[in-house]
Amino acid sequence: MHDDRRLTEVRLDRFVRERIVPAVYPRSVPLTLSSWDVPDEPVPVMEALRQQFTPQEHGAAWGRPWSTKWLRLQGQVPDAWGTAVDTSVEVIVDLGFSGDLPGFQCEGIAWRPDGTIIKAISPRNQYIPLKLLGSGMAVDFYVEAAANPDLSQGWTFAATPYGDKATSGNEPKYRLGRIVIAELNQTVWELQQDIWTLTGLMHELPTELPRRHEILRALERMLDVMDPDDVPGTAAAGRGALAGVLARPAYASAHHLLATGHAHIDSAWLWPVRETIRKCARTFSNVVALMDEDPGFVFSCSSAQQLAWIKELYPELFGRIREKVKTGQFVPVGGMWVESDTNMPGGEAMARQFLEGKSFFLAEFGVECEEAWLPDTFGYSAAMPQIVKAAGSKWFLTQKISWNQVNRMPHHTFNWEGIDGTRVFTHFPPVDSYSSELSGRELAHAERNYRDHGRGTVSLVPFGYGDGGGGPTREMLAAARRTADLEGSPKVELGSAASFFAGAQAEYEALPVWVGEMYLELHRGTYTSQAKTKRGNRRSEHLLREAELWCATAAVRAGYVYPSAELKRLWRLVLLQQFHDILPGSSIAWVHQDAERNYAAVGRQLEAIIADAAGAVLGAGDTDFLLNAAPHERHGVPALAAAEPVPAGQPVLVSEAGGGYILDNGIIRAVLNADGLLESLIDHASGRDAIAPGQFGNLLELHRDTPNEWDAWDIDAFYRRNVVRLTGARSLTVESRGRDAVVVVERLAGSSAVTQRISLEAGAGSLAISTAVDWQESEKLLKLGFALDVRADRSASETQFGHVFRPTHLNTSWETAKFEICAHRWIHVAEPGYGVAVSNSSTYGHDVTRTIREDDGGTTTTVRLSLLRAPKFPDPAADRGRHELNVSIRPGANIADAVEEGYRTNLAPRVVKGAHGVEPLVAVSNPALVIEAVKLAEDGSGDVIVRVYESLGERSRGVVTAGFAVSGVHAVDLLERPAEAPGVTPAGDAAELVLRPFQLVTLRFVR
């Protein structure tokens, strides 16, 4: 037989395009339109409905970028429409959609005249059933149309002005399309779904399989039996021709896919937060409308913040969601406030993501999420397993690691082991998407790609349009039904994430184990982009620490009213901005402008709270007290206490040498040359120089930074091949600052002015470097490096509640791919007996390299911090402007010194006038056990909550003692519920701890 497959496939494509698609809606009549253009930002529905609507022309241009147009649609359904058995009436609204992805262009939401939501209008979901209008045969409703510009631009990553209202212009971006009352032919629509499913499956089957040819010939028979001039009249016959191949059951060994509806809505990205709120309303209204039609449809919703917005701004819709939660169709998942970044948030912030998220879901729906759900976050911290378990959850899901540039994860279902030994059951969907359409291509890929065949038989597939929202469609549900048991396809079952995890865990017992971080081999630039957003996050985290500590202290010591509601509000705002496209710096200018304003407001409000609490606890007076919020003693003031500071150490001695300066405080000695480069850094205890011979510390380097794609996200390894070493200084001066000394260096980085203040304090074991930059570069990367005379085969980087080790060598492709790494407040490199710590106040991106010196055979380990970038997309002015970045370097440091230095760099001394000092609420006998948070309990009982972790990576003992009257102490989880905690023994007003490396414990002291 001649091979005519291609001819038949071409015939089929044309028949679908020219005959079936038009026959889905064979009859239509236009609606009468009127409109009102919102002058600026969106308004509530009832305000819009009060406006004067004027006649609106069909096909007219509309929508300057980010504007909103309200349309009123009116008309009458023609007699006898929708009365036939297989027909119904719908309204079709095309706002000018393109064929591109939904969520990245104009969108709309339909409203009844009484101000209740009907459903959304989007590029692949343009219909509104007449029955939802509730007005008989008359049509009268409104559409809130959002003219969101398409910033994706085909993912060319070209600079665009549309990310900022100030530069986006006033030209209309869209033109109204077809807006009609139409009669839906259900049989033709069903035939269209049959063809789509079978065609997709056919193209994925090997040509040597009989099944592929069987499907093709069935499709050919369908074409033969149908009349192209009477598609509605012959559609039933066409379906009959396909019934046989659709009825063939799947192979007994077919992979099982648990499909859960989803809409990964980015809480901000190529749109501002204000638009995300409307995207949530659109998507969730679509979801509940689909649930009304299909009781078997289950939808997973992962962000408490998004549902909190709906509760506040769309209460009627929230009530409908609550009812669907009760039926098990609308399922909260993840248990986090937002799908946050996990690389950069501090330990306490990561804990609060779960505390706030899970508490919201419990309070509003009575649902406890048992899975962490982070499909799109840019890599996963090695501390996450412990935090997930401490929050009372037991499963973890991600998908993003499929984006790795070099290495593939070896498993899709496995146990993930964190830094403290905690393991969490983890799944990585082999469909490689969190926005599946349930197409034949995607289903086949999931089955082929699954790496655990023979041990596991099931994987998860989240389906529904995501990123910009939209969610599942009725077409996707139709595909799921047809592939539930279909020969050649995996078996698709609709269900919840929890049902997947329970089934997968039950069948797959001898799980493989992945130890440590899940590093994303992509998007490494997110550790650095939008430096002001990162600085705001770091500052806010530490201000929240101080505010809670001093408010709790004042409440216990002085009867102060603990501002729990205000602190919760501020925490939630900071948590929102840790979303994985805000904190990483990968959003449009509008988003980061909002973030900077929010951080400024958070700072003002927390400073006021701290001042108020300090006044309550110290009393009125003129004595200077140091409020030491750090977990270590400072200037003679105990940790977590307030007392008069004691001057430490001898004054700094300053001397000139070779045009530069030598600074010496009796603890360390720093030599700066005439260009302000650090030639030598000796700690007197060891007498050893931390700086490699003939090399420098405090060396700024300017690199070309032109990623292949994903500008704000990526740093590609070839950036290292183009570098300008900024060795020259324009000026070098020295200042005396009491007992301290400061060397001021002026230099240029490209065309950007740089001022460095290199300071040594009396009694300090570290040299501090403040780099102020008026950054005016484009597509450049600014690094600050320290060439250290240390043979380090690994570096230690702080992460949540501990640190992670990474090799400095490049033995394998996995190590080579980690050419840019994330650290929190410090990074440490060492050889046995000697190490150096480098801390920072707001920098996350680092790299650590090693070379062997030819002259003496020694090893130079170079630690560099990524200070600033200047990507063009999605914010063409990213990072331009003034920045101040603070770094310290501590020679002769061990890990404990690094931990202390991290807090010292991030918690500036706070001196407040008062009448008397204050003892700490709690004290710990071993500094290896670090108190990360002190706060009052969430339940308003007044009990004191203390979060403590083992910081050195070794087994540590200690006692945490209350400095106030307590009736008992016990361990709790992150939601402050009683929990088992190995190594915790209550002892009256104290807890005796024997903690494994990096173990996290939360204690509740009952007042």
PDB file of N, CA and C in Angstrom, residues 179 284 422 550 629 646 837-838:
ATOM      1  N   ILE A 179     -17.945  40.136  18.697  1.00  0.00           N
ATOM      2  CA  ILE A 179     -18.719  40.191  19.936  1.00  0.00           C
ATOM      3  C   ILE A 179     -20.169  39.925  19.542  1.00  0.00           C
ATOM      4  N   PHE A 284     -10.186  32.457  38.927  1.00  0.00           N
ATOM      5  CA  PHE A 284     -10.980  31.713  39.894  1.00  0.00           C
ATOM      6  C   PHE A 284     -12.462  31.708  39.516  1.00  0.00           C
ATOM      7  N   THR A 422      16.750  15.892  57.569  1.00  0.00           N
ATOM      8  CA  THR A 422      15.317  15.707  57.330  1.00  0.00           C
ATOM      9  C   THR A 422      15.083  15.316  55.875  1.00  0.00           C
ATOM     10  N   TRP A 550      11.764  43.391  70.588  1.00  0.00           N
ATOM     11  CA  TRP A 550      11.579  44.466  71.565  1.00  0.00           C
ATOM     12  C   TRP A 550      10.114  44.621  71.971  1.00  0.00           C
ATOM     13  N   ALA A 629      19.958  43.386  69.418  1.00  0.00           N
ATOM     14  CA  ALA A 629      19.033  42.379  68.916  1.00  0.00           C
ATOM     15  C   ALA A 629      19.753  41.173  68.332  1.00  0.00           C
ATOM     16  N   VAL A 646      30.076  49.174  76.298  1.00  0.00           N
ATOM     17  CA  VAL A 646      31.420  49.298  76.849  1.00  0.00           C
ATOM     18  C   VAL A 646      32.402  49.411  75.686  1.00  0.00           C
ATOM     19  N   ALA A 837      36.124  34.729  56.538  1.00  0.00           N
ATOM     20  CA  ALA A 837      34.694  34.951  56.349  1.00  0.00           C
ATOM     21  C   ALA A 837      34.477  36.278  55.648  1.00  0.00           C
ATOM     22  N   VAL A 838      33.588  36.290  54.672  1.00  0.00           N
ATOM     23  CA  VAL A 838      33.187  37.513  53.978  1.00  0.00           C
ATOM     24  C   VAL A 838      31.681  37.661  54.176  1.00  0.00           C
TER      25      VAL A 838
END
